[in-house]
Amino acid sequence: MKICIVDDTPINLTLMQALVAKIDGCQPVCFAESPAGLQYCIDEEVDLIIVDYMMPAPDGLEFIAQLRSKDSRTEVPVLMVTADHEKDVRYRALEVGATDFLTKPVDRIEFMSRVRNMLAIRRSHVLLSDRAETLAAEVRKATAEIVAREKEVIYRLSRAAEYRDPETGAHILRMTHYSALIARHLGWSDEALDLILQAAPMHDIGKLGTPDHILLKPAHLTDAEFVIMKRHTVIGAAILKDSTSPMLQLAAQIALGHHEKFDGSGYPQGLAGEAIPQAARIAAVADVFDALTSSRPYKKAWELDRALALLKTGRGSHFDPECVDAFLARLDEALVIRERFLDEEE
Amino acid sequence: MAAALFDRAAVLDNLDGDRELLREIASIYVNSYIEDLNRIAAAIAAGDAAKVFALTHTIKGSIGNFGAGEAVEVARTIERHAREGQLGDIEASFQRLQALLDQLAAELRPELG
């Protein structure tokens, strides 16, 4: 263990150095000049500091005070060397953070046992903080693994849905980023935005349960077929519901509610206004805007102006006005998103 | 001859019988005490009480390692005068300290051999 000794009196420094060297496994590092000793103790991790009280500045009290002002040096044991009768000095030393004292002139028996005691304390402390650090690192690692695994499972689930969905992966990405864009404008926190970025890709996951002849039909659906098509909202919610994960709870809200309309004319529940979860109201704007501005097997992509006009027309009937306004306010950013995630075929 | 200042048996015991270490610290003392006394004399002449105090305190801390009971007492008296700013009262004590430190050096010299 490394023991730093700071004393401007050569005989005392020599004496303490020799005594410390007699303790197994101890390596003394000596300084006759207090400022150099202090710098060393701040720069290097030592196991024990022995510092004389009366020295040219900084004296022992100032030395300890400056050392303890460093966050990383609040625990290292410090023995201050004083004469027995200097009670006031000892009280002040305790106040500034001395651990214990050594009496001058140095008494070998007392010196050795106090140094050994301090080193025993030091060893326990290092052991404890190593253990705490190891545990904390393991918890961080385990937590990160769980979070990563959760994200991976969700990603794979979304991928599975994509294989069933005639809409492209690029649509899912655009719709997701439009949703986050609107949410940010409405004041969502960074954590909440992180959740919606993960949750929105699953808005159509219920299409896993939609029969091929309806899902892939390259023409308008009959009324009977549309009834079945609408069920993808309920199926999606059934897949995602009742999770303890806040992200999956949000995903379930979006899957169930993204075809609801603000005036209550949507599906599957016909909810109106704020009875529709805000995430679903946001997703409705994002999803419709992207559907309009993308091409489909049965239709061409709409011009931007026409799509925006539809959003404005639907403001307050189909869509939550706040969400439309938020989207329009951030239209520049929305267009950047559209350029960033282009459909591969185009 | 005055009473011995260097308590050889006690000092050696305190050093765990380490004669080499005794030789080392005795050598530091013998080679530096005159210079230390000169610096105290200069501080007294300059009327620098704080410096007299600090230098005397240091030398007191050094010689205490050899026992040196009477010399430590005299040094303490000088410290007290210096702390009270009474440099005028110091001269007699300082001369006494010089004599005692010479004596201590004489007692320690055989250890260097």
Coordinates of C-alpha atoms in Angstrom, one line a residue:
Chain A
M1 CA 0.0 0.0 0.0
K2 CA 1.2 3.5 -0.8
I3 CA 1.7 5.8 2.2
C4 CA 2.5 9.5 1.6
I5 CA 4.4 11.3 4.4
V6 CA 4.7 15.1 4.4
D7 CA 7.0 16.7 6.9
D8 CA 9.4 19.6 6.5
T9 CA 11.6 18.3 9.4
P10 CA 14.3 16.0 7.9
I11 CA 14.8 13.8 11.0
N12 CA 11.1 13.2 11.4
L13 CA 10.6 12.5 7.7
T14 CA 13.5 10.0 7.8
L15 CA 12.2 8.4 11.0
M16 CA 8.6 7.9 9.8
Q17 CA 9.8 6.7 6.4
A18 CA 11.9 4.0 8.1
L19 CA 9.1 2.9 10.4
V20 CA 6.5 2.7 7.5
A21 CA 9.0 0.7 5.5
K22 CA 9.1 -1.8 8.3
I23 CA 5.4 -2.6 7.8
D24 CA 4.8 -5.4 5.3
G25 CA 3.6 -4.3 1.9
C26 CA 4.0 -0.6 2.6
Q27 CA 5.7 1.8 0.3
P28 CA 6.4 5.2 1.7
V29 CA 6.5 8.3 -0.6
C30 CA 8.0 11.3 1.2
F31 CA 7.8 15.0 0.7
A32 CA 9.7 17.7 2.7
E33 CA 7.7 20.4 0.9
S34 CA 4.0 20.6 1.7
P35 CA 2.8 22.0 -1.7
A36 CA 4.5 19.1 -3.7
G37 CA 3.1 16.6 -1.2
L38 CA -0.5 18.0 -1.6
Q39 CA -0.3 17.9 -5.3
Y40 CA 0.9 14.3 -5.2
C41 CA -1.9 13.3 -2.9
I42 CA -4.5 15.0 -5.2
D43 CA -3.0 13.5 -8.4
E44 CA -2.3 10.0 -7.1
E45 CA -4.5 7.5 -5.2
V46 CA -2.6 6.8 -2.0
D47 CA -3.8 4.6 0.9
L48 CA -2.7 6.7 3.8
I49 CA -1.5 10.2 4.3
I50 CA 0.7 11.3 7.2
V51 CA 1.1 15.1 7.4
D52 CA 2.9 17.3 9.9
Y53 CA 0.9 20.1 11.4
M54 CA 3.5 23.0 11.5
M55 CA 5.0 23.6 8.1
P56 CA 5.5 26.5 5.7
A57 CA 2.1 26.9 3.9
P58 CA 0.1 25.0 3.5
D59 CA 0.3 23.8 7.0
G60 CA -1.3 20.5 8.1
L61 CA -4.7 22.0 8.6
E62 CA -4.8 23.8 5.3
F63 CA -3.3 20.7 3.6
I64 CA -6.2 18.5 4.9
A65 CA -8.8 21.1 4.0
Q66 CA -7.6 21.4 0.4
L67 CA -7.3 17.6 0.1
R68 CA -10.8 17.0 1.4
S69 CA -12.2 19.7 -1.0
K70 CA -11.6 17.1 -3.8
D71 CA -14.5 14.7 -4.2
S72 CA -12.2 11.8 -4.9
R73 CA -10.2 12.4 -1.7
T74 CA -12.9 12.5 1.0
E75 CA -12.2 8.9 2.1
V76 CA -8.4 8.4 2.2
P77 CA -7.3 8.2 5.9
V78 CA -5.2 11.2 7.1
L79 CA -3.0 11.1 10.2
M80 CA -1.9 14.5 11.4
V81 CA 1.3 14.8 13.4
T82 CA 1.1 17.2 16.4
A83 CA 2.5 17.6 19.8
D84 CA 0.3 16.2 22.6
H85 CA -0.6 19.5 24.2
E86 CA -1.9 21.1 20.9
K87 CA -5.6 20.4 21.7
D88 CA -7.0 23.4 19.8
V89 CA -5.0 22.3 16.7
R90 CA -6.4 18.8 17.1
Y91 CA -10.0 20.0 17.3
R92 CA -9.5 22.1 14.2
A93 CA -7.9 19.2 12.4
L94 CA -10.9 17.0 13.1
E95 CA -13.1 19.7 11.7
V96 CA -11.3 19.9 8.4
G97 CA -11.2 16.1 8.0
A98 CA -8.2 14.5 9.8
T99 CA -8.9 10.9 10.6
D100 CA -6.6 10.6 13.6
F101 CA -3.4 11.9 15.1
L102 CA 0.2 11.0 15.7
T103 CA 2.1 12.4 18.6
K104 CA 5.5 14.1 18.3
P105 CA 8.1 12.9 19.1
V106 CA 7.2 9.8 17.2
D107 CA 6.6 6.8 19.5
R108 CA 7.3 3.6 17.5
I109 CA 4.6 1.5 19.2
E110 CA 1.9 4.1 18.9
F111 CA 3.0 5.0 15.3
M112 CA 3.0 1.5 14.0
S113 CA -0.3 0.5 15.5
R114 CA -2.1 3.6 14.4
V115 CA -0.7 3.3 10.9
R116 CA -1.8 -0.4 10.8
N117 CA -5.3 0.5 12.0
M118 CA -5.7 3.2 9.4
L119 CA -4.5 0.7 6.7
A120 CA -7.0 -1.9 7.9
I121 CA -9.8 0.7 7.6
R122 CA -8.5 1.6 4.2
R123 CA -8.5 -2.0 3.0
S124 CA -12.1 -2.6 4.1
H125 CA -13.2 0.6 2.5
V126 CA -11.5 -0.3 -0.8
L127 CA -13.0 -3.8 -0.7
L128 CA -16.4 -2.4 -0.1
S129 CA -16.3 0.2 -2.8
D130 CA -14.9 -2.3 -5.2
R131 CA -17.7 -4.6 -4.4
A132 CA -20.3 -1.8 -4.7
E133 CA -18.8 -0.8 -8.0
T134 CA -18.8 -4.3 -9.4
L135 CA -22.4 -4.8 -8.4
A136 CA -23.4 -1.5 -9.9
A137 CA -21.6 -2.3 -13.1
E138 CA -23.4 -5.7 -13.3
V139 CA -26.8 -4.1 -12.7
R140 CA -26.1 -1.5 -15.4
K141 CA -25.1 -4.3 -17.8
A142 CA -28.1 -6.5 -16.9
T143 CA -30.5 -3.5 -17.3
A144 CA -28.9 -2.5 -20.6
E145 CA -29.3 -6.1 -21.8
I146 CA -33.0 -6.2 -20.9
V147 CA -33.7 -2.9 -22.6
A148 CA -31.8 -4.0 -25.7
R149 CA -33.7 -7.3 -25.7
E150 CA -37.0 -5.5 -25.4
K151 CA -36.2 -3.2 -28.3
E152 CA -35.0 -6.2 -30.3
V153 CA -38.2 -8.2 -29.7
I154 CA -40.3 -5.2 -30.7
Y155 CA -38.2 -4.6 -33.8
R156 CA -38.7 -8.3 -34.8
L157 CA -42.4 -8.1 -34.1
S158 CA -42.7 -5.0 -36.3
R159 CA -40.7 -6.8 -39.0
A160 CA -43.1 -9.7 -38.8
A161 CA -46.0 -7.4 -39.4
E162 CA -44.2 -5.7 -42.3
Y163 CA -44.0 -9.1 -44.1
R164 CA -47.8 -9.2 -44.0
D165 CA -48.3 -5.5 -44.9
P166 CA -48.4 -4.2 -48.4
E167 CA -47.2 -0.9 -47.0
T168 CA -43.5 -0.4 -47.0
G169 CA -41.0 -0.2 -44.2
A170 CA -40.3 3.3 -45.2
H171 CA -44.0 4.2 -44.5
I172 CA -43.6 2.8 -41.0
L173 CA -40.5 4.9 -40.5
R174 CA -42.0 8.1 -41.9
M175 CA -45.3 7.7 -39.9
T176 CA -43.2 7.1 -36.8
H177 CA -41.1 10.2 -37.2
Y178 CA -44.1 12.3 -38.1
S179 CA -45.7 11.1 -34.9
A180 CA -42.6 12.0 -32.8
L181 CA -42.5 15.4 -34.6
I182 CA -46.1 16.2 -33.6
A183 CA -45.6 14.9 -30.1
R184 CA -42.5 17.1 -29.6
H185 CA -44.4 20.2 -30.7
L186 CA -47.1 19.3 -28.2
G187 CA -44.4 19.3 -25.5
W188 CA -43.8 15.6 -24.9
S189 CA -40.7 14.9 -22.8
D190 CA -37.6 13.2 -24.3
E191 CA -38.4 10.0 -22.5
A192 CA -42.0 10.1 -23.9
L193 CA -40.7 10.8 -27.4
D194 CA -38.4 7.8 -27.1
L195 CA -41.4 5.7 -26.2
I196 CA -43.5 6.9 -29.2
L197 CA -40.6 6.3 -31.5
Q198 CA -40.6 2.7 -30.4
A199 CA -44.4 2.3 -30.2
A200 CA -45.6 3.9 -33.4
P201 CA -44.0 1.3 -35.7
M202 CA -46.5 -1.2 -34.3
H203 CA -49.7 0.8 -35.2
D204 CA -50.7 -1.7 -37.9
I205 CA -49.4 -4.9 -36.2
G206 CA -53.0 -6.2 -36.1
K207 CA -52.8 -6.7 -39.8
L208 CA -51.2 -10.0 -38.9
G209 CA -54.7 -11.2 -38.3
T210 CA -56.2 -9.8 -41.5
P211 CA -56.9 -12.4 -44.3
D212 CA -54.7 -12.1 -47.4
H213 CA -57.6 -11.7 -49.8
I214 CA -58.6 -8.5 -48.0
L215 CA -55.2 -7.2 -47.0
L216 CA -53.7 -7.6 -50.4
K217 CA -56.7 -6.8 -52.5
P218 CA -55.6 -4.3 -55.2
A219 CA -59.0 -2.5 -55.3
H220 CA -61.5 -0.9 -53.0
L221 CA -63.0 -3.2 -50.4
T222 CA -66.6 -4.1 -50.2
D223 CA -68.5 -3.1 -47.1
A224 CA -68.3 -6.6 -45.7
E225 CA -64.5 -6.7 -46.4
F226 CA -64.1 -3.3 -44.8
V227 CA -65.7 -4.6 -41.6
I228 CA -63.0 -7.3 -41.4
M229 CA -60.3 -4.8 -42.4
K230 CA -61.2 -2.6 -39.5
R231 CA -60.6 -5.4 -37.1
H232 CA -56.8 -4.9 -37.4
T233 CA -57.1 -2.2 -34.7
V234 CA -58.7 -4.5 -32.2
I235 CA -56.3 -7.4 -33.1
G236 CA -53.3 -5.0 -32.7
A237 CA -54.5 -3.9 -29.3
A238 CA -55.1 -7.6 -28.3
I239 CA -51.5 -8.4 -29.2
L240 CA -50.1 -5.5 -27.3
K241 CA -52.4 -4.9 -24.4
D242 CA -52.0 -5.5 -20.7
S243 CA -48.2 -5.1 -20.7
T244 CA -46.3 -3.6 -17.8
S245 CA -44.0 -1.9 -20.3
P246 CA -45.0 1.8 -20.7
M247 CA -43.9 1.5 -24.3
L248 CA -46.2 -1.4 -25.1
Q249 CA -49.0 0.3 -23.3
L250 CA -48.5 3.3 -25.6
A251 CA -48.3 1.0 -28.6
A252 CA -51.6 -0.7 -27.7
Q253 CA -53.2 2.8 -27.5
I254 CA -51.9 3.7 -30.9
A255 CA -52.9 0.4 -32.5
L256 CA -56.4 0.5 -31.1
G257 CA -57.1 4.2 -31.6
H258 CA -55.3 5.4 -34.8
H259 CA -58.4 5.1 -36.9
E260 CA -60.7 6.9 -34.4
K261 CA -61.9 10.4 -35.6
F262 CA -62.1 13.5 -33.5
D263 CA -65.8 13.9 -34.1
G264 CA -66.5 10.3 -33.0
S265 CA -67.1 8.9 -36.6
G266 CA -64.1 6.7 -36.6
Y267 CA -63.5 3.1 -35.6
P268 CA -63.4 0.6 -33.7
Q269 CA -64.9 2.3 -30.7
G270 CA -66.3 5.6 -32.2
L271 CA -64.6 7.6 -29.5
A272 CA -64.5 11.4 -29.8
G273 CA -62.3 14.2 -28.7
E274 CA -60.0 13.6 -25.7
A275 CA -61.6 10.3 -25.1
I276 CA -59.2 9.2 -27.8
P277 CA -55.7 8.8 -26.3
Q278 CA -53.5 11.7 -27.5
A279 CA -50.9 9.3 -28.9
A280 CA -53.6 7.8 -31.2
R281 CA -54.8 11.3 -32.2
I282 CA -51.2 12.1 -33.1
A283 CA -50.7 8.8 -35.0
A284 CA -53.9 9.5 -37.0
V285 CA -52.5 12.7 -38.5
A286 CA -49.1 11.1 -39.2
D287 CA -50.6 7.9 -40.7
V288 CA -53.1 9.6 -43.0
F289 CA -50.6 12.2 -44.2
D290 CA -48.2 9.5 -45.2
A291 CA -50.8 7.4 -46.8
L292 CA -52.0 10.3 -48.9
T293 CA -48.5 11.3 -50.0
S294 CA -47.4 7.8 -50.9
S295 CA -48.3 5.7 -53.9
R296 CA -50.2 2.5 -53.5
P297 CA -50.9 -0.3 -56.0
Y298 CA -54.3 1.2 -56.6
K299 CA -53.5 4.9 -56.4
K300 CA -50.8 7.5 -57.1
A301 CA -49.3 9.7 -54.4
W302 CA -51.1 12.9 -53.8
E303 CA -49.5 16.3 -54.4
L304 CA -48.4 17.9 -51.1
D305 CA -50.8 20.8 -51.4
R306 CA -53.7 18.4 -51.9
A307 CA -52.7 16.3 -48.9
L308 CA -52.3 19.4 -46.7
A309 CA -55.7 20.7 -47.8
L310 CA -57.2 17.4 -46.7
L311 CA -55.6 17.7 -43.2
K312 CA -57.0 21.2 -42.9
T313 CA -60.4 20.1 -44.0
G314 CA -60.3 17.3 -41.5
R315 CA -59.1 19.6 -38.7
G316 CA -61.6 19.2 -35.9
S317 CA -63.7 16.5 -37.7
H318 CA -61.4 13.7 -38.6
F319 CA -58.3 15.1 -36.7
D320 CA -57.5 16.7 -33.4
P321 CA -57.0 20.4 -34.4
E322 CA -53.9 20.6 -32.0
C323 CA -52.3 17.7 -33.8
V324 CA -52.9 19.2 -37.3
D325 CA -51.6 22.6 -36.2
A326 CA -48.5 21.0 -34.7
F327 CA -47.9 19.1 -37.9
L328 CA -48.3 22.2 -40.0
A329 CA -46.1 24.2 -37.7
R330 CA -43.3 21.7 -38.3
L331 CA -44.0 21.0 -41.9
D332 CA -40.4 21.9 -42.9
E333 CA -39.1 19.2 -40.6
A334 CA -41.8 16.8 -41.9
L335 CA -40.6 17.3 -45.5
V336 CA -37.0 16.5 -44.3
I337 CA -38.4 13.2 -42.9
R338 CA -40.1 12.5 -46.1
E339 CA -36.9 13.0 -48.1
R340 CA -34.9 10.9 -45.6
F341 CA -37.1 7.8 -45.7
L342 CA -38.0 7.3 -49.4
D343 CA -39.8 4.2 -50.7
E344 CA -37.2 1.9 -52.3
E345 CA -39.2 1.4 -55.5
E346 CA -39.5 5.1 -56.2
Chain B
M1 CA 29.6 17.4 33.1
A2 CA 25.8 18.1 32.7
A3 CA 23.3 15.3 32.7
A4 CA 23.2 13.3 29.5
L5 CA 20.7 14.6 26.9
F6 CA 20.8 11.6 24.6
D7 CA 18.9 8.7 26.1
R8 CA 20.5 6.0 24.0
A9 CA 18.7 3.0 25.4
A10 CA 15.3 4.5 25.1
V11 CA 15.9 6.0 21.6
L12 CA 17.3 2.7 20.3
D13 CA 14.3 0.9 21.7
N14 CA 12.0 3.3 20.0
L15 CA 13.8 2.6 16.8
D16 CA 13.2 -1.1 17.3
G17 CA 17.0 -1.6 17.8
D18 CA 17.7 -0.2 14.3
R19 CA 21.3 1.1 14.7
E20 CA 21.5 2.1 11.0
L21 CA 18.4 4.3 11.4
L22 CA 19.9 5.9 14.6
R23 CA 23.1 6.6 12.7
E24 CA 21.1 8.2 9.9
I25 CA 19.0 10.6 12.1
A26 CA 22.0 11.4 14.3
S27 CA 24.0 12.3 11.2
I28 CA 21.2 14.6 10.0
Y29 CA 21.2 16.3 13.3
V30 CA 25.0 16.7 13.7
N31 CA 25.3 18.0 10.2
S32 CA 22.4 20.5 10.3
Y33 CA 22.0 21.9 13.9
I34 CA 24.6 24.7 13.6
E35 CA 22.9 26.0 10.5
D36 CA 19.5 25.8 12.2
L37 CA 20.9 27.8 15.2
N38 CA 22.4 30.4 12.9
R39 CA 19.0 30.9 11.2
I40 CA 17.4 31.3 14.6
A41 CA 20.1 33.9 15.6
A42 CA 19.5 35.8 12.4
A43 CA 15.7 35.8 13.0
I44 CA 16.3 37.1 16.5
A45 CA 18.6 39.8 15.2
A46 CA 16.0 40.7 12.6
G47 CA 13.3 40.9 15.2
D48 CA 11.2 38.4 13.3
A49 CA 9.3 36.7 16.2
A50 CA 7.2 34.5 13.9
K51 CA 10.2 33.1 12.2
V52 CA 12.0 32.5 15.6
F53 CA 8.9 30.6 16.7
A54 CA 8.7 28.4 13.5
L55 CA 12.4 27.6 13.4
T56 CA 12.6 26.8 17.2
H57 CA 9.5 24.7 16.8
T58 CA 11.1 22.7 14.1
I59 CA 14.3 22.1 16.0
K60 CA 12.4 21.1 19.1
G61 CA 10.5 18.5 17.0
S62 CA 13.8 17.1 15.8
I63 CA 15.7 16.9 19.0
G64 CA 12.7 15.3 20.8
N65 CA 13.5 12.2 18.9
F66 CA 16.8 11.8 21.0
G67 CA 15.2 12.4 24.4
A68 CA 17.0 15.7 25.0
G69 CA 14.6 16.7 27.8
E70 CA 16.3 19.9 29.0
A71 CA 17.0 21.1 25.5
V72 CA 13.3 20.6 24.6
E73 CA 12.3 22.6 27.6
V74 CA 14.6 25.5 26.7
A75 CA 13.3 25.4 23.2
R76 CA 9.7 25.5 24.5
T77 CA 10.6 28.6 26.6
I78 CA 12.0 30.3 23.4
E79 CA 8.8 29.4 21.5
R80 CA 6.7 30.9 24.3
H81 CA 8.7 34.2 24.3
A82 CA 8.6 34.3 20.5
R83 CA 4.8 33.8 20.4
E84 CA 4.3 36.6 22.9
G85 CA 6.6 38.8 20.8
Q86 CA 9.1 39.1 23.7
L87 CA 12.3 38.7 21.7
G88 CA 14.2 40.8 24.3
D89 CA 13.8 38.0 26.9
I90 CA 15.2 35.4 24.5
E91 CA 18.9 35.9 24.6
A92 CA 19.7 33.9 27.8
S93 CA 17.5 31.0 26.7
F94 CA 19.0 31.0 23.2
Q95 CA 22.5 30.9 24.6
R96 CA 21.5 28.0 26.8
L97 CA 19.9 26.2 23.8
Q98 CA 23.1 26.6 21.8
A99 CA 25.2 25.0 24.7
L100 CA 22.7 22.1 25.0
L101 CA 22.6 21.5 21.3
D102 CA 26.4 21.4 21.2
Q103 CA 26.3 18.9 24.0
L104 CA 23.7 16.8 22.2
A105 CA 25.8 16.8 19.1
A106 CA 28.9 15.7 21.1
E107 CA 26.9 12.8 22.6
L108 CA 25.6 11.8 19.2
R109 CA 28.9 11.9 17.3
P110 CA 30.1 8.5 18.5
E111 CA 27.0 7.0 16.7
L112 CA 28.2 8.2 13.3
G113 CA 31.4 6.1 13.5

